[in-house]
Amino acid sequence: MLRRLALVAVPLTLLVATSNNQVEVSATPQPVEVIPLPCFPAGKLTLGMTNTGRKPAIADMRVSGDPALTLSRHQFSSYLPVDQLVKAPLEITVPRDTAPATHTVNLTVGNEHVDVPVVIKPVPARDNVLLGEQAVASSTNGNMRLCGGVDGNTDSAQWGAGGWHDNTKGVFPDTYGVDFVQPTTIDRVVLQTLDSTTYPAAVMGIREFDLQVRTGSTWTTVAEVRGNVQGRVTITFEPRAVDAVQLVIHDSNDHGYSRIVELEAYHN
Ligand SMILES: [Ca+2]
């Protein structure tokens, strides 16, 4: 008898709840962590809406946050079938050297609110002094990201998400590098050009380039590489404090684009 009553009670409860509020809001992960460097990968949050009502609906999520945060979207609108999680990405960045703190992103659909904690981490100690620093390029193809060559992703198989190439196919030179915020001592630069099973360096990689460093307004050529067919090229030189590093790329093995998976610099 008790069991029967319980079975009847459950649908009644659901009906009451859904008449006021038919969309469930979710966000993962919580908290989301953000590193305050210009080219470090953004904090990534997956926003979700689930229609817990009885009919398909269209829902609008408003996305807002503390002024310290830069959000890649302020709205997420979608058609929602019944009982299906519909997702959208949110990227969160902050200016360089934003102080460690916990901020909040607010998600609102109708009467439903979710506050997501956003933890600003300290800038991590890095052996590779280019990691996450501001990249500078002569041009960037629309399918690629300017920061892709200094984002820490060195996997040629993830080339589309984690690499860079220029936007002037068949026209050289192209340049790619980093401007430091203060003079930085380096004595080794490592170039990883595209080198995957499908796209080996000897076919698609950078073939001819100069490595240059800048002190004040003067660029100095440190090395000239010609006829390269390797995926990874390491250049060592006497330690020097520089304001910027760049590659001047004169040709690639397919004579098309200048493809960089990752550019790194060290001082050992
Ligand atoms: Ca990369």
mmCIF file of C-alpha atoms and ligand atoms in Angstrom:
data_model
loop_
_atom_site.group_PDB
_atom_site.id
_atom_site.type_symbol
_atom_site.label_atom_id
_atom_site.label_comp_id
_atom_site.label_asym_id
_atom_site.label_seq_id
_atom_site.Cartn_x
_atom_site.Cartn_y
_atom_site.Cartn_z
ATOM 1 C CA MET A 1 0.000 0.000 0.000
ATOM 2 C CA LEU A 2 2.756 2.427 0.965
ATOM 3 C CA ARG A 3 4.598 1.600 -2.253
ATOM 4 C CA ARG A 4 1.578 2.466 -4.376
ATOM 5 C CA LEU A 5 1.225 5.827 -2.697
ATOM 6 C CA ALA A 6 4.872 6.626 -3.356
ATOM 7 C CA LEU A 7 4.504 5.850 -7.047
ATOM 8 C CA VAL A 8 1.604 8.270 -7.359
ATOM 9 C CA ALA A 9 3.362 10.989 -5.375
ATOM 10 C CA VAL A 10 6.464 11.190 -7.581
ATOM 11 C CA PRO A 11 4.826 12.381 -10.826
ATOM 12 C CA LEU A 12 2.765 14.936 -8.903
ATOM 13 C CA THR A 13 5.899 16.435 -7.410
ATOM 14 C CA LEU A 14 7.555 16.668 -10.847
ATOM 15 C CA LEU A 15 4.546 18.392 -12.350
ATOM 16 C CA VAL A 16 4.595 21.097 -9.697
ATOM 17 C CA ALA A 17 8.329 21.668 -10.141
ATOM 18 C CA THR A 18 8.279 21.837 -13.939
ATOM 19 C CA SER A 19 5.401 24.253 -14.163
ATOM 20 C CA ASN A 20 7.618 26.907 -12.535
ATOM 21 C CA ASN A 21 10.955 25.936 -13.881
ATOM 22 C CA GLN A 22 11.598 23.685 -16.844
ATOM 23 C CA VAL A 23 15.306 24.142 -17.478
ATOM 24 C CA GLU A 24 18.085 22.737 -15.338
ATOM 25 C CA VAL A 25 21.381 24.664 -15.541
ATOM 26 C CA SER A 26 24.767 22.982 -15.182
ATOM 27 C CA ALA A 27 28.448 23.942 -15.499
ATOM 28 C CA THR A 28 31.614 21.850 -15.313
ATOM 29 C CA PRO A 29 34.236 21.854 -13.926
ATOM 30 C CA GLN A 30 33.687 23.710 -10.682
ATOM 31 C CA PRO A 31 35.723 25.547 -9.748
ATOM 32 C CA VAL A 32 37.319 26.504 -13.065
ATOM 33 C CA GLU A 33 40.950 27.651 -12.903
ATOM 34 C CA VAL A 34 42.486 30.521 -14.890
ATOM 35 C CA ILE A 35 46.195 31.394 -15.348
ATOM 36 C CA PRO A 36 46.753 35.179 -15.772
ATOM 37 C CA LEU A 37 49.034 35.053 -18.851
ATOM 38 C CA PRO A 38 47.992 36.409 -22.278
ATOM 39 C CA CYS A 39 48.605 33.227 -24.321
ATOM 40 C CA PHE A 40 48.062 30.575 -21.675
ATOM 41 C CA PRO A 41 45.052 28.367 -22.536
ATOM 42 C CA ALA A 42 41.855 29.980 -21.215
ATOM 43 C CA GLY A 43 39.850 28.559 -18.345
ATOM 44 C CA LYS A 44 37.286 26.326 -20.035
ATOM 45 C CA LEU A 45 33.789 25.805 -18.687
ATOM 46 C CA THR A 46 31.119 23.607 -20.289
ATOM 47 C CA LEU A 47 27.686 25.183 -19.873
ATOM 48 C CA GLY A 48 24.659 22.909 -19.922
ATOM 49 C CA MET A 49 20.875 23.224 -20.121
ATOM 50 C CA THR A 50 18.453 20.328 -19.684
ATOM 51 C CA ASN A 51 14.759 20.681 -20.437
ATOM 52 C CA THR A 52 12.970 18.914 -17.594
ATOM 53 C CA GLY A 53 9.556 19.921 -18.929
ATOM 54 C CA ARG A 54 7.214 17.916 -21.096
ATOM 55 C CA LYS A 55 7.577 19.809 -24.380
ATOM 56 C CA PRO A 56 10.564 20.978 -26.404
ATOM 57 C CA ALA A 57 11.416 24.609 -25.663
ATOM 58 C CA ILE A 58 13.790 27.420 -26.579
ATOM 59 C CA ALA A 59 15.880 28.709 -23.704
ATOM 60 C CA ASP A 60 18.240 31.647 -23.207
ATOM 61 C CA MET A 61 21.014 31.485 -20.664
ATOM 62 C CA ARG A 62 22.498 34.810 -19.558
ATOM 63 C CA VAL A 63 26.200 34.593 -18.745
ATOM 64 C CA SER A 64 27.790 37.311 -16.629
ATOM 65 C CA GLY A 65 30.741 37.616 -14.298
ATOM 66 C CA ASP A 66 32.920 39.767 -12.106
ATOM 67 C CA PRO A 67 34.511 42.680 -14.063
ATOM 68 C CA ALA A 68 37.951 41.062 -13.619
ATOM 69 C CA LEU A 69 36.894 38.240 -15.971
ATOM 70 C CA THR A 70 36.727 38.329 -19.775
ATOM 71 C CA LEU A 71 34.064 35.902 -21.019
ATOM 72 C CA SER A 72 33.932 34.452 -24.551
ATOM 73 C CA ARG A 73 30.117 34.675 -24.543
ATOM 74 C CA HIS A 74 27.384 36.446 -22.610
ATOM 75 C CA GLN A 75 24.487 34.372 -23.865
ATOM 76 C CA PHE A 76 23.748 30.745 -24.697
ATOM 77 C CA SER A 77 20.480 30.253 -26.573
ATOM 78 C CA SER A 78 19.300 26.878 -27.781
ATOM 79 C CA TYR A 79 16.381 24.712 -28.799
ATOM 80 C CA LEU A 80 15.996 22.134 -26.038
ATOM 81 C CA PRO A 81 14.462 18.717 -26.712
ATOM 82 C CA VAL A 82 12.946 17.103 -23.632
ATOM 83 C CA ASP A 83 15.415 15.504 -21.204
ATOM 84 C CA GLN A 84 18.551 16.088 -23.244
ATOM 85 C CA LEU A 85 21.623 17.931 -22.007
ATOM 86 C CA VAL A 86 22.579 20.666 -24.517
ATOM 87 C CA LYS A 87 26.111 22.018 -24.043
ATOM 88 C CA ALA A 88 28.142 25.078 -25.061
ATOM 89 C CA PRO A 89 31.730 26.129 -24.229
ATOM 90 C CA LEU A 90 32.661 29.227 -22.234
ATOM 91 C CA GLU A 91 36.262 30.482 -22.208
ATOM 92 C CA ILE A 92 37.423 32.708 -19.361
ATOM 93 C CA THR A 93 40.547 34.869 -19.467
ATOM 94 C CA VAL A 94 41.978 37.595 -17.235
ATOM 95 C CA PRO A 95 44.617 40.298 -17.813
ATOM 96 C CA ARG A 96 48.262 39.452 -17.140
ATOM 97 C CA ASP A 97 49.209 39.361 -13.465
ATOM 98 C CA THR A 98 45.626 39.536 -12.161
ATOM 99 C CA ALA A 99 45.997 38.790 -8.438
ATOM 100 C CA PRO A 100 45.121 35.317 -7.171
ATOM 101 C CA ALA A 101 41.511 35.354 -5.973
ATOM 102 C CA THR A 102 38.225 33.557 -6.391
ATOM 103 C CA HIS A 103 35.697 35.269 -8.664
ATOM 104 C CA THR A 104 32.270 34.184 -9.891
ATOM 105 C CA VAL A 105 30.514 33.548 -13.194
ATOM 106 C CA ASN A 106 26.737 33.791 -12.975
ATOM 107 C CA LEU A 107 24.441 31.666 -15.152
ATOM 108 C CA THR A 108 20.743 32.529 -15.306
ATOM 109 C CA VAL A 109 17.846 30.878 -17.141
ATOM 110 C CA GLY A 110 14.486 32.243 -16.035
ATOM 111 C CA ASN A 111 14.385 31.798 -12.278
ATOM 112 C CA GLU A 112 17.262 29.337 -12.242
ATOM 113 C CA HIS A 113 20.674 30.671 -11.114
ATOM 114 C CA VAL A 114 24.020 28.968 -10.846
ATOM 115 C CA ASP A 115 27.149 30.705 -9.496
ATOM 116 C CA VAL A 116 30.384 29.103 -10.696
ATOM 117 C CA PRO A 117 33.596 29.817 -8.750
ATOM 118 C CA VAL A 118 36.554 30.949 -10.917
ATOM 119 C CA VAL A 119 39.941 30.595 -9.243
ATOM 120 C CA ILE A 120 42.699 32.900 -10.528
ATOM 121 C CA LYS A 121 45.945 30.988 -10.010
ATOM 122 C CA PRO A 122 49.409 32.517 -9.478
ATOM 123 C CA VAL A 123 51.567 32.705 -12.641
ATOM 124 C CA PRO A 124 53.415 29.361 -12.587
ATOM 125 C CA ALA A 125 57.211 29.089 -12.653
ATOM 126 C CA ARG A 126 58.142 28.101 -16.207
ATOM 127 C CA ASP A 127 61.349 26.633 -17.651
ATOM 128 C CA ASN A 128 60.078 27.545 -21.115
ATOM 129 C CA VAL A 129 59.966 31.340 -20.860
ATOM 130 C CA LEU A 130 57.766 31.692 -23.977
ATOM 131 C CA LEU A 131 54.942 29.604 -22.506
ATOM 132 C CA GLY A 132 51.762 31.691 -22.312
ATOM 133 C CA GLU A 133 53.490 34.978 -23.213
ATOM 134 C CA GLN A 134 52.056 37.346 -25.836
ATOM 135 C CA ALA A 135 52.662 35.955 -29.323
ATOM 136 C CA VAL A 136 53.254 38.341 -32.241
ATOM 137 C CA ALA A 137 52.905 37.244 -35.881
ATOM 138 C CA SER A 138 53.013 38.786 -39.345
ATOM 139 C CA SER A 139 49.567 37.227 -39.951
ATOM 140 C CA THR A 140 47.428 34.381 -38.623
ATOM 141 C CA ASN A 141 45.161 32.111 -40.658
ATOM 142 C CA GLY A 142 41.492 32.336 -39.718
ATOM 143 C CA ASN A 143 41.363 28.652 -38.756
ATOM 144 C CA MET A 144 44.294 28.994 -36.359
ATOM 145 C CA ARG A 145 45.027 30.886 -33.129
ATOM 146 C CA LEU A 146 47.808 33.454 -32.721
ATOM 147 C CA CYS A 147 48.593 31.927 -29.314
ATOM 148 C CA GLY A 148 48.726 28.356 -30.689
ATOM 149 C CA GLY A 149 52.528 28.367 -30.993
ATOM 150 C CA VAL A 150 53.118 29.235 -27.313
ATOM 151 C CA ASP A 151 50.208 27.503 -25.585
ATOM 152 C CA GLY A 152 52.187 24.531 -24.241
ATOM 153 C CA ASN A 153 50.510 22.053 -26.617
ATOM 154 C CA THR A 154 53.369 20.355 -28.510
ATOM 155 C CA ASP A 155 51.301 17.571 -30.087
ATOM 156 C CA SER A 156 51.322 17.700 -33.900
ATOM 157 C CA ALA A 157 48.264 15.427 -33.906
ATOM 158 C CA GLN A 158 46.326 18.288 -32.227
ATOM 159 C CA TRP A 159 47.653 20.748 -34.779
ATOM 160 C CA GLY A 160 44.330 22.465 -35.475
ATOM 161 C CA ALA A 161 43.691 23.339 -31.823
ATOM 162 C CA GLY A 162 47.270 23.845 -30.640
ATOM 163 C CA GLY A 163 49.297 25.247 -33.523
ATOM 164 C CA TRP A 164 49.776 28.369 -35.624
ATOM 165 C CA HIS A 165 50.289 29.216 -39.268
ATOM 166 C CA ASP A 166 50.291 32.407 -41.281
ATOM 167 C CA ASN A 167 47.597 33.666 -43.629
ATOM 168 C CA THR A 168 49.736 34.387 -46.714
ATOM 169 C CA LYS A 169 49.917 31.053 -48.518
ATOM 170 C CA GLY A 170 52.965 30.768 -50.771
ATOM 171 C CA VAL A 171 54.226 34.247 -49.802
ATOM 172 C CA PHE A 172 57.288 34.585 -47.560
ATOM 173 C CA PRO A 173 58.760 35.720 -45.226
ATOM 174 C CA ASP A 174 56.414 35.193 -42.291
ATOM 175 C CA THR A 175 57.308 36.052 -38.720
ATOM 176 C CA TYR A 176 56.260 34.522 -35.394
ATOM 177 C CA GLY A 177 57.585 35.235 -31.944
ATOM 178 C CA VAL A 178 57.023 36.668 -28.480
ATOM 179 C CA ASP A 179 57.402 40.118 -26.929
ATOM 180 C CA PHE A 180 58.581 39.862 -23.331
ATOM 181 C CA VAL A 181 57.283 42.293 -20.702
ATOM 182 C CA GLN A 182 60.820 42.607 -19.325
ATOM 183 C CA PRO A 183 64.304 41.659 -20.586
ATOM 184 C CA THR A 184 64.660 37.899 -20.328
ATOM 185 C CA THR A 185 67.864 35.881 -20.546
ATOM 186 C CA ILE A 186 67.833 32.919 -22.923
ATOM 187 C CA ASP A 187 70.437 30.653 -24.515
ATOM 188 C CA ARG A 188 68.334 28.023 -26.275
ATOM 189 C CA VAL A 189 65.343 28.103 -28.612
ATOM 190 C CA VAL A 190 63.382 25.032 -29.687
ATOM 191 C CA LEU A 191 61.121 25.048 -32.745
ATOM 192 C CA GLN A 192 58.566 22.297 -33.184
ATOM 193 C CA THR A 193 57.138 22.523 -36.674
ATOM 194 C CA LEU A 194 54.262 20.375 -37.921
ATOM 195 C CA ASP A 195 55.444 16.754 -37.851
ATOM 196 C CA SER A 196 52.674 14.152 -37.635
ATOM 197 C CA THR A 197 52.134 10.770 -39.275
ATOM 198 C CA THR A 198 49.797 12.400 -41.789
ATOM 199 C CA TYR A 199 51.843 15.572 -42.223
ATOM 200 C CA PRO A 200 55.566 14.832 -41.683
ATOM 201 C CA ALA A 201 57.964 17.748 -41.282
ATOM 202 C CA ALA A 202 59.831 16.816 -44.477
ATOM 203 C CA VAL A 203 56.594 17.433 -46.401
ATOM 204 C CA MET A 204 54.781 20.194 -44.459
ATOM 205 C CA GLY A 205 57.270 21.615 -41.944
ATOM 206 C CA ILE A 206 59.261 24.860 -41.929
ATOM 207 C CA ARG A 207 62.339 24.504 -44.171
ATOM 208 C CA GLU A 208 64.224 27.834 -44.023
ATOM 209 C CA PHE A 209 64.227 30.331 -41.159
ATOM 210 C CA ASP A 210 66.295 32.829 -39.222
ATOM 211 C CA LEU A 211 66.160 33.045 -35.433
ATOM 212 C CA GLN A 212 66.277 36.671 -34.316
ATOM 213 C CA VAL A 213 66.377 38.327 -30.896
ATOM 214 C CA ARG A 214 65.621 41.969 -30.154
ATOM 215 C CA THR A 215 67.344 44.283 -27.706
ATOM 216 C CA GLY A 216 65.684 47.674 -27.580
ATOM 217 C CA SER A 217 64.752 48.313 -31.195
ATOM 218 C CA THR A 218 67.591 46.285 -32.745
ATOM 219 C CA TRP A 219 66.997 42.818 -34.155
ATOM 220 C CA THR A 220 70.014 40.486 -34.259
ATOM 221 C CA THR A 221 70.082 37.235 -36.232
ATOM 222 C CA VAL A 222 71.311 34.442 -33.974
ATOM 223 C CA ALA A 223 71.016 31.509 -36.392
ATOM 224 C CA GLU A 224 70.085 30.731 -39.980
ATOM 225 C CA VAL A 225 68.580 27.323 -40.649
ATOM 226 C CA ARG A 226 68.335 26.042 -44.219
ATOM 227 C CA GLY A 227 67.038 22.795 -45.713
ATOM 228 C CA ASN A 228 65.368 21.599 -42.504
ATOM 229 C CA VAL A 229 63.302 18.383 -42.656
ATOM 230 C CA GLN A 230 63.142 17.696 -38.884
ATOM 231 C CA GLY A 231 60.103 18.218 -36.655
ATOM 232 C CA ARG A 232 62.171 19.557 -33.754
ATOM 233 C CA VAL A 233 65.032 22.019 -34.194
ATOM 234 C CA THR A 234 67.126 23.146 -31.205
ATOM 235 C CA ILE A 235 69.343 26.235 -31.451
ATOM 236 C CA THR A 236 71.813 27.109 -28.675
ATOM 237 C CA PHE A 237 73.821 30.326 -28.296
ATOM 238 C CA GLU A 238 75.631 32.442 -25.711
ATOM 239 C CA PRO A 239 73.199 33.614 -23.000
ATOM 240 C CA ARG A 240 71.753 37.044 -23.704
ATOM 241 C CA ALA A 241 69.026 39.238 -22.201
ATOM 242 C CA VAL A 242 66.482 40.063 -24.896
ATOM 243 C CA ASP A 243 63.193 41.962 -25.224
ATOM 244 C CA ALA A 244 61.737 39.730 -27.941
ATOM 245 C CA VAL A 245 62.317 36.536 -29.920
ATOM 246 C CA GLN A 246 61.103 35.772 -33.423
ATOM 247 C CA LEU A 247 61.485 33.406 -36.331
ATOM 248 C CA VAL A 248 61.691 34.927 -39.786
ATOM 249 C CA ILE A 249 60.460 32.100 -41.994
ATOM 250 C CA HIS A 250 61.609 32.073 -45.620
ATOM 251 C CA ASP A 251 60.106 28.795 -46.858
ATOM 252 C CA SER A 252 58.297 25.623 -45.866
ATOM 253 C CA ASN A 253 58.732 22.185 -47.411
ATOM 254 C CA ASP A 254 55.435 22.503 -49.308
ATOM 255 C CA HIS A 255 56.130 26.207 -50.118
ATOM 256 C CA GLY A 256 52.685 27.019 -48.640
ATOM 257 C CA TYR A 257 52.273 27.967 -44.977
ATOM 258 C CA SER A 258 54.705 28.447 -42.066
ATOM 259 C CA ARG A 259 53.509 25.903 -39.514
ATOM 260 C CA ILE A 260 54.537 26.084 -35.847
ATOM 261 C CA VAL A 261 53.258 23.585 -33.286
ATOM 262 C CA GLU A 262 55.297 25.172 -30.481
ATOM 263 C CA LEU A 263 58.131 27.669 -30.062
ATOM 264 C CA GLU A 264 60.071 27.475 -26.795
ATOM 265 C CA ALA A 265 63.013 29.310 -25.221
ATOM 266 C CA TYR A 266 65.124 28.412 -22.208
ATOM 267 C CA HIS A 267 68.040 29.554 -20.083
ATOM 268 C CA ASN A 268 70.032 26.667 -18.630
HETATM 269 CA CA CA B 1 51.089 24.764 -29.453
#
